Coordinates of C-alpha atoms and ligand atoms in Angstrom, one line a residue:
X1 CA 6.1 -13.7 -13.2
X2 CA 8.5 -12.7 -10.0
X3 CA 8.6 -14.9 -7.2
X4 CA 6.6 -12.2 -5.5
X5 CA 3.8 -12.1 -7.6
X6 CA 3.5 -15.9 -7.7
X7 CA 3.7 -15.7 -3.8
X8 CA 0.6 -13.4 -4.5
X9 CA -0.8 -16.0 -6.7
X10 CA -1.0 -18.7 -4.2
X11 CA -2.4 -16.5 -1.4
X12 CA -5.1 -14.5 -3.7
X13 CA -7.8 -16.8 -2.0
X14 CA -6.5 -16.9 1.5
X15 CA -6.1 -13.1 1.2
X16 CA -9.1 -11.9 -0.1
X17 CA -11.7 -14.7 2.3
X18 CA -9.2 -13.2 5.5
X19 CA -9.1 -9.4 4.6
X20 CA -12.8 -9.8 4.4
X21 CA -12.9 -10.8 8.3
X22 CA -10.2 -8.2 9.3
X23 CA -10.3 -5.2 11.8
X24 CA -7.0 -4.0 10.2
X25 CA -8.1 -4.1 7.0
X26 CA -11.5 -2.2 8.2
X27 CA -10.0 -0.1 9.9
X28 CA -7.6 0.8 6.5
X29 CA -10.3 1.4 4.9
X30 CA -12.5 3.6 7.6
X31 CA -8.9 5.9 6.7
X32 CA -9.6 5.8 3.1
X33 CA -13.4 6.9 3.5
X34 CA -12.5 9.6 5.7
X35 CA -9.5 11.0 3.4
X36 CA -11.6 10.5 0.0
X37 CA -15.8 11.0 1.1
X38 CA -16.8 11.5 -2.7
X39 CA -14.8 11.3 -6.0
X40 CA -17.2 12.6 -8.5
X41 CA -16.0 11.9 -12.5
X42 CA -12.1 11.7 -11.0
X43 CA -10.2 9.2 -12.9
X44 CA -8.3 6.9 -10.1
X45 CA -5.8 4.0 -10.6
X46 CA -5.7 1.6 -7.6
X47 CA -2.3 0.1 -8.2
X48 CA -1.8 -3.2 -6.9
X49 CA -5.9 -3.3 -6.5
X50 CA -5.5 -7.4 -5.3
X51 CA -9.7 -8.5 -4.6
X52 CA -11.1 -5.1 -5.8
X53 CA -12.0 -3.6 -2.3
X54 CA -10.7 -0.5 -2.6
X55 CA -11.7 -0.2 -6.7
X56 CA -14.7 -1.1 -5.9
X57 CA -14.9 1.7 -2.7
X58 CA -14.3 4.4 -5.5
X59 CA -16.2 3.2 -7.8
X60 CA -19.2 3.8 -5.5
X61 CA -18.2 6.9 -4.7
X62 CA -18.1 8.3 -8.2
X63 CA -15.1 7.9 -9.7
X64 CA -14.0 6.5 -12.7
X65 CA -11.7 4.0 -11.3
X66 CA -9.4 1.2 -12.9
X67 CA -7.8 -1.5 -10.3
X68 CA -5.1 -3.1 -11.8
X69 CA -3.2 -5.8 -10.2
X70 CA -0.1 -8.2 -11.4
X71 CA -1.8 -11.7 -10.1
X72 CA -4.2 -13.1 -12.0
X73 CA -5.6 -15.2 -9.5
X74 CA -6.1 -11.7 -7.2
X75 CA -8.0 -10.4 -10.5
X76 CA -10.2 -13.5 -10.7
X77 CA -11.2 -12.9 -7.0
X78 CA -11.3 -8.7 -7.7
X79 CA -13.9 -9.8 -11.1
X80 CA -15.8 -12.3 -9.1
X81 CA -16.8 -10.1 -6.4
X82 CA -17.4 -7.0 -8.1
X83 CA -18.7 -7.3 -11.3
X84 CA -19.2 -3.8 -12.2
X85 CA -15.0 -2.7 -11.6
X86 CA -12.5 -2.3 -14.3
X87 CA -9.4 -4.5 -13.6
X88 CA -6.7 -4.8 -15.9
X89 CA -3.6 -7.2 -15.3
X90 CA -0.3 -5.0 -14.9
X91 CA 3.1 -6.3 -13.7
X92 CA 3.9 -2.6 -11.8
X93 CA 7.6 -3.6 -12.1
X94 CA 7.1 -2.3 -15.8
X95 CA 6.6 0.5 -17.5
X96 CA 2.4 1.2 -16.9
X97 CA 0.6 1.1 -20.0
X98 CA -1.2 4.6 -19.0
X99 CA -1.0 7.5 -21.2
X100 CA 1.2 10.7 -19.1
X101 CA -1.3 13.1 -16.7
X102 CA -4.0 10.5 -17.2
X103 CA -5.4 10.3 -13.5
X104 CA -6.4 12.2 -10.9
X105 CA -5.3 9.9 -8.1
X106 CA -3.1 7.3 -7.4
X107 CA -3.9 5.1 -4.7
X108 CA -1.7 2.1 -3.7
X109 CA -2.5 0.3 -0.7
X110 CA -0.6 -2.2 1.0
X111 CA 1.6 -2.6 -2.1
X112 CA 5.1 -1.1 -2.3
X113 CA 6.6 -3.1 0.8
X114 CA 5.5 -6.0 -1.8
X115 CA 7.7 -5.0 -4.6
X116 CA 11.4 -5.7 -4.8
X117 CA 12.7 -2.2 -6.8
X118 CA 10.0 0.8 -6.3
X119 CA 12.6 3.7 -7.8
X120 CA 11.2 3.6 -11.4
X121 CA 7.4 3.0 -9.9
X122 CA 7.5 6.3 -8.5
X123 CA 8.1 8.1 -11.4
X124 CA 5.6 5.8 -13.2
X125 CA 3.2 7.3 -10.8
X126 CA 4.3 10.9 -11.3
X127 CA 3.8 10.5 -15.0
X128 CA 0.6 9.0 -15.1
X129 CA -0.8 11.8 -12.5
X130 CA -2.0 15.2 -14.0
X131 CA -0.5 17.6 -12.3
X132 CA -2.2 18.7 -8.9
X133 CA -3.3 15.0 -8.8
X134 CA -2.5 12.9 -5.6
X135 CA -0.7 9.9 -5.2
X136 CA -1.9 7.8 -2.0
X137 CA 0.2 5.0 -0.5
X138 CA -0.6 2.7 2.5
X139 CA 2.0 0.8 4.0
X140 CA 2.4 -1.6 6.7
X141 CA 4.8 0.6 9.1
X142 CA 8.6 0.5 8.5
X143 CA 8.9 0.6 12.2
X144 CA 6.4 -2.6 12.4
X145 CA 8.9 -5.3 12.0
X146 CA 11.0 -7.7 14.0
X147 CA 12.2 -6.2 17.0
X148 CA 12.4 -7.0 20.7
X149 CA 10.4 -5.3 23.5
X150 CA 11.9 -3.2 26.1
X151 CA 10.5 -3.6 29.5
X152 CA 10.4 -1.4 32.5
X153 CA 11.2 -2.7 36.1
X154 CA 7.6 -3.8 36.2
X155 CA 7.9 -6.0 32.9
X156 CA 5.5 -3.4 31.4
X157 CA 6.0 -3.2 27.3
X158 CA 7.5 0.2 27.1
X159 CA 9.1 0.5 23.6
X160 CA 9.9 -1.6 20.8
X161 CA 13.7 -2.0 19.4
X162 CA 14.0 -2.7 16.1
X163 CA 16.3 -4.9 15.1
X164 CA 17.5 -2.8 11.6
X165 CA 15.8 0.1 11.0
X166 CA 18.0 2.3 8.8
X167 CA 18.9 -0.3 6.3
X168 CA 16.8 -2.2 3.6
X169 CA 16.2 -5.5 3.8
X170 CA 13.9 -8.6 2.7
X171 CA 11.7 -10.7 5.3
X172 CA 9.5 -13.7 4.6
X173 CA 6.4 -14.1 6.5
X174 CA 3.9 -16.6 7.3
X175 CA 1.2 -14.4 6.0
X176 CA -1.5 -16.3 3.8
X177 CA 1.1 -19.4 3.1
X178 CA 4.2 -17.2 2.7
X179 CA 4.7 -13.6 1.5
X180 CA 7.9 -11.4 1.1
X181 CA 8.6 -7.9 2.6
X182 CA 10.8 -5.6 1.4
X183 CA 11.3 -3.4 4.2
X184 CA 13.0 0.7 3.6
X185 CA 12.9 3.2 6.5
X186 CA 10.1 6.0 5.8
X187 CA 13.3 8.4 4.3
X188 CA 13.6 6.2 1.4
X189 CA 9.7 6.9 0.9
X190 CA 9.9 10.3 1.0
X191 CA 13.1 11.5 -1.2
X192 CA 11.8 8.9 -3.8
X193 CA 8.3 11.1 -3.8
X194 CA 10.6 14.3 -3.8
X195 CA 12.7 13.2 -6.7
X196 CA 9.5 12.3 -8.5
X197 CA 8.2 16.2 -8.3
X198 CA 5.8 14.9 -5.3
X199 CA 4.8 16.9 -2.6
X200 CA 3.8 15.8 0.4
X201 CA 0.5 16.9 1.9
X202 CA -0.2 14.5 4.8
X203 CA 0.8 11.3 6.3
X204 CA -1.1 9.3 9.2
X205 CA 0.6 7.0 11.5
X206 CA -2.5 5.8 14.0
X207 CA -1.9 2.7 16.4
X208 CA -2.6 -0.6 15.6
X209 CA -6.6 -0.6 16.6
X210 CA -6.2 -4.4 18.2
X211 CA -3.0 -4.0 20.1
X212 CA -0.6 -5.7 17.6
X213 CA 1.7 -7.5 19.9
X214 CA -0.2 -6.6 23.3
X215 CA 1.1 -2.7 23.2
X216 CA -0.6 0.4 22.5
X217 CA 1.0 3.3 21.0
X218 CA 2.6 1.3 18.0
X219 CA 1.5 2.2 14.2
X220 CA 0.5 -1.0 12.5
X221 CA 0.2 0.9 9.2
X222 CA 1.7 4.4 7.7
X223 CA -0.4 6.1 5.3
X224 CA 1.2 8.6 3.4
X225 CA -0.3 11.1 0.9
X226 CA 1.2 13.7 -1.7
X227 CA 0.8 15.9 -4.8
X228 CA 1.9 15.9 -8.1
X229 CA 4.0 19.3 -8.4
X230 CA 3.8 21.8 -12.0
X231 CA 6.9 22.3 -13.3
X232 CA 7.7 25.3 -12.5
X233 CA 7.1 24.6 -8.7
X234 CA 9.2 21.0 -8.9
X235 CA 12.2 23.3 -9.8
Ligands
SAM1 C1 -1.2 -6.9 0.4 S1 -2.0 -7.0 -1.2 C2 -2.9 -5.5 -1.3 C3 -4.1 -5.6 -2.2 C4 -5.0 -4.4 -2.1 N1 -4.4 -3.2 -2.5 C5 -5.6 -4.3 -0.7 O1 -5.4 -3.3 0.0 O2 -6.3 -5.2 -0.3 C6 -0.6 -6.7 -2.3 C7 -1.0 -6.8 -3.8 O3 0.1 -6.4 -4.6 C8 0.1 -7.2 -5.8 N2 1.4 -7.2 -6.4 C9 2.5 -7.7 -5.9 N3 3.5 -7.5 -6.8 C10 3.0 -6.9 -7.9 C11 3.5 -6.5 -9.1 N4 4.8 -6.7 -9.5 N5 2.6 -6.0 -10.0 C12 1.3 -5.8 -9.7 N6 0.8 -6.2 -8.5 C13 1.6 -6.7 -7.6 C14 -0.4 -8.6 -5.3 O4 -0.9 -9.4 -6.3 C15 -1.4 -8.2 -4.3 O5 -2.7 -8.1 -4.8

């Protein structure tokens, strides 16, 4: 097991009891019911599926859904509070044990700022979508991280600088007893999708619903969704 995923393993509890209480976290989801209302007989992977929320959310809505998730202990909270969802353990730093053009959607949320190397997990995702499938990701917001506020002459918060934005780095934080970030600006997202034969459809950047650091008008999250191209049209 990475260091990340035993990170993961310590704060499964802490995650899952805090997510529970969160207006972030329902206000994530309020996105995901608005984007996906009904999933009749669609097959759905929810990479990275931690407590089952989100499994769970499709599930109800029709779909035939497996949440997989590389931390046991997340999987243990996932089974105990939703019985009725498939969860599987996969480390999503390997190769996915799915068979090609298996899914209709593949929804990640709040996962691939987790993960160290997301090149190959890409095209993981490409393979294991049919084509015309979607792959949905939910991230917290590239532009969300360390920085210091500008003020006006009035000490009013007018914009936020970030300390790096263009490069890639790694950040540790507090969250749950200690988490990693991996942060990449939203470029790096997008040409990894492209070179994976995924088009874009959509991507959402609303403002963080409590006033994250006392502003308005900064994206908390960044929501990104695209299609799986034929190969005619990936060419
Ligand atoms: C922020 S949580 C998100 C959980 C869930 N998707 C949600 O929205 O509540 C990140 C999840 O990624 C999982 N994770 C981190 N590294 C992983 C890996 N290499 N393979 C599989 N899951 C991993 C963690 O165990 C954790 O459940």
């Amino acid at each position: 097991m990475n260091q990340v995923l035993e990170q993961w393993e310590r704060a499964a509890q802490a995650y899952a009891a805090g997510q529970e209480q969160n207006k972030n976290a329902r206000d994530n989801m309020a996105v995901v019911q608005r984007r996906f209302p009904a999933m009749p007989g669609c097959a759905v992977l929810d990479a990275g599926c931690g407590y089952g929320v989100f499994t769970d959310y499709f599930r109800r809505i029709g779909a035939d859904v497996i949440g997989c998730d590389g931390s046991p202990a997340m999987l243990r909270q996932a089974r105990a509070r939703y019985p009725e969802g498939a969860f599987e353990q996969v480390d999503l730093q390997q190769s996915l044990p799915y068979a090609d053009e298996r899914f209709d959607l593949v929804f990640c949320n709040q996962v691939l700022m987790d993960l160290p190397e997301i090149e190959s997990l890409f095209d993981e995702f490409a393979r294991v979508l049919k084509t015309g499938g979607r792959l949905f990701c939910a991230i917290v917001h590239p532009a969300a991280y360390p920085g210091e506020w500008l003020e006006d002459e009035h000490g009013v918060k007018i914009a936020r600088m970030l300390r790096s934005y263009a490069r890639e780095y790694q950040i540790q934080h507090d969250f749950c007893g200690g988490t990693t970030h991996f942060h990449r600006p939203i470029s790096y997202y997008c040409n990894l999708a492209a070179q994976s034969g995924l088009c874009l459809i959509g991507m959402e950047e609303p403002c963080a619903a409590d006033d994250t650091d006392n502003i308005s008008g900064m994206p908390l999250f960044l929501y990104a969704e695209w299609r799986k191209l034929g190969a005619a049209e990936a060419e």
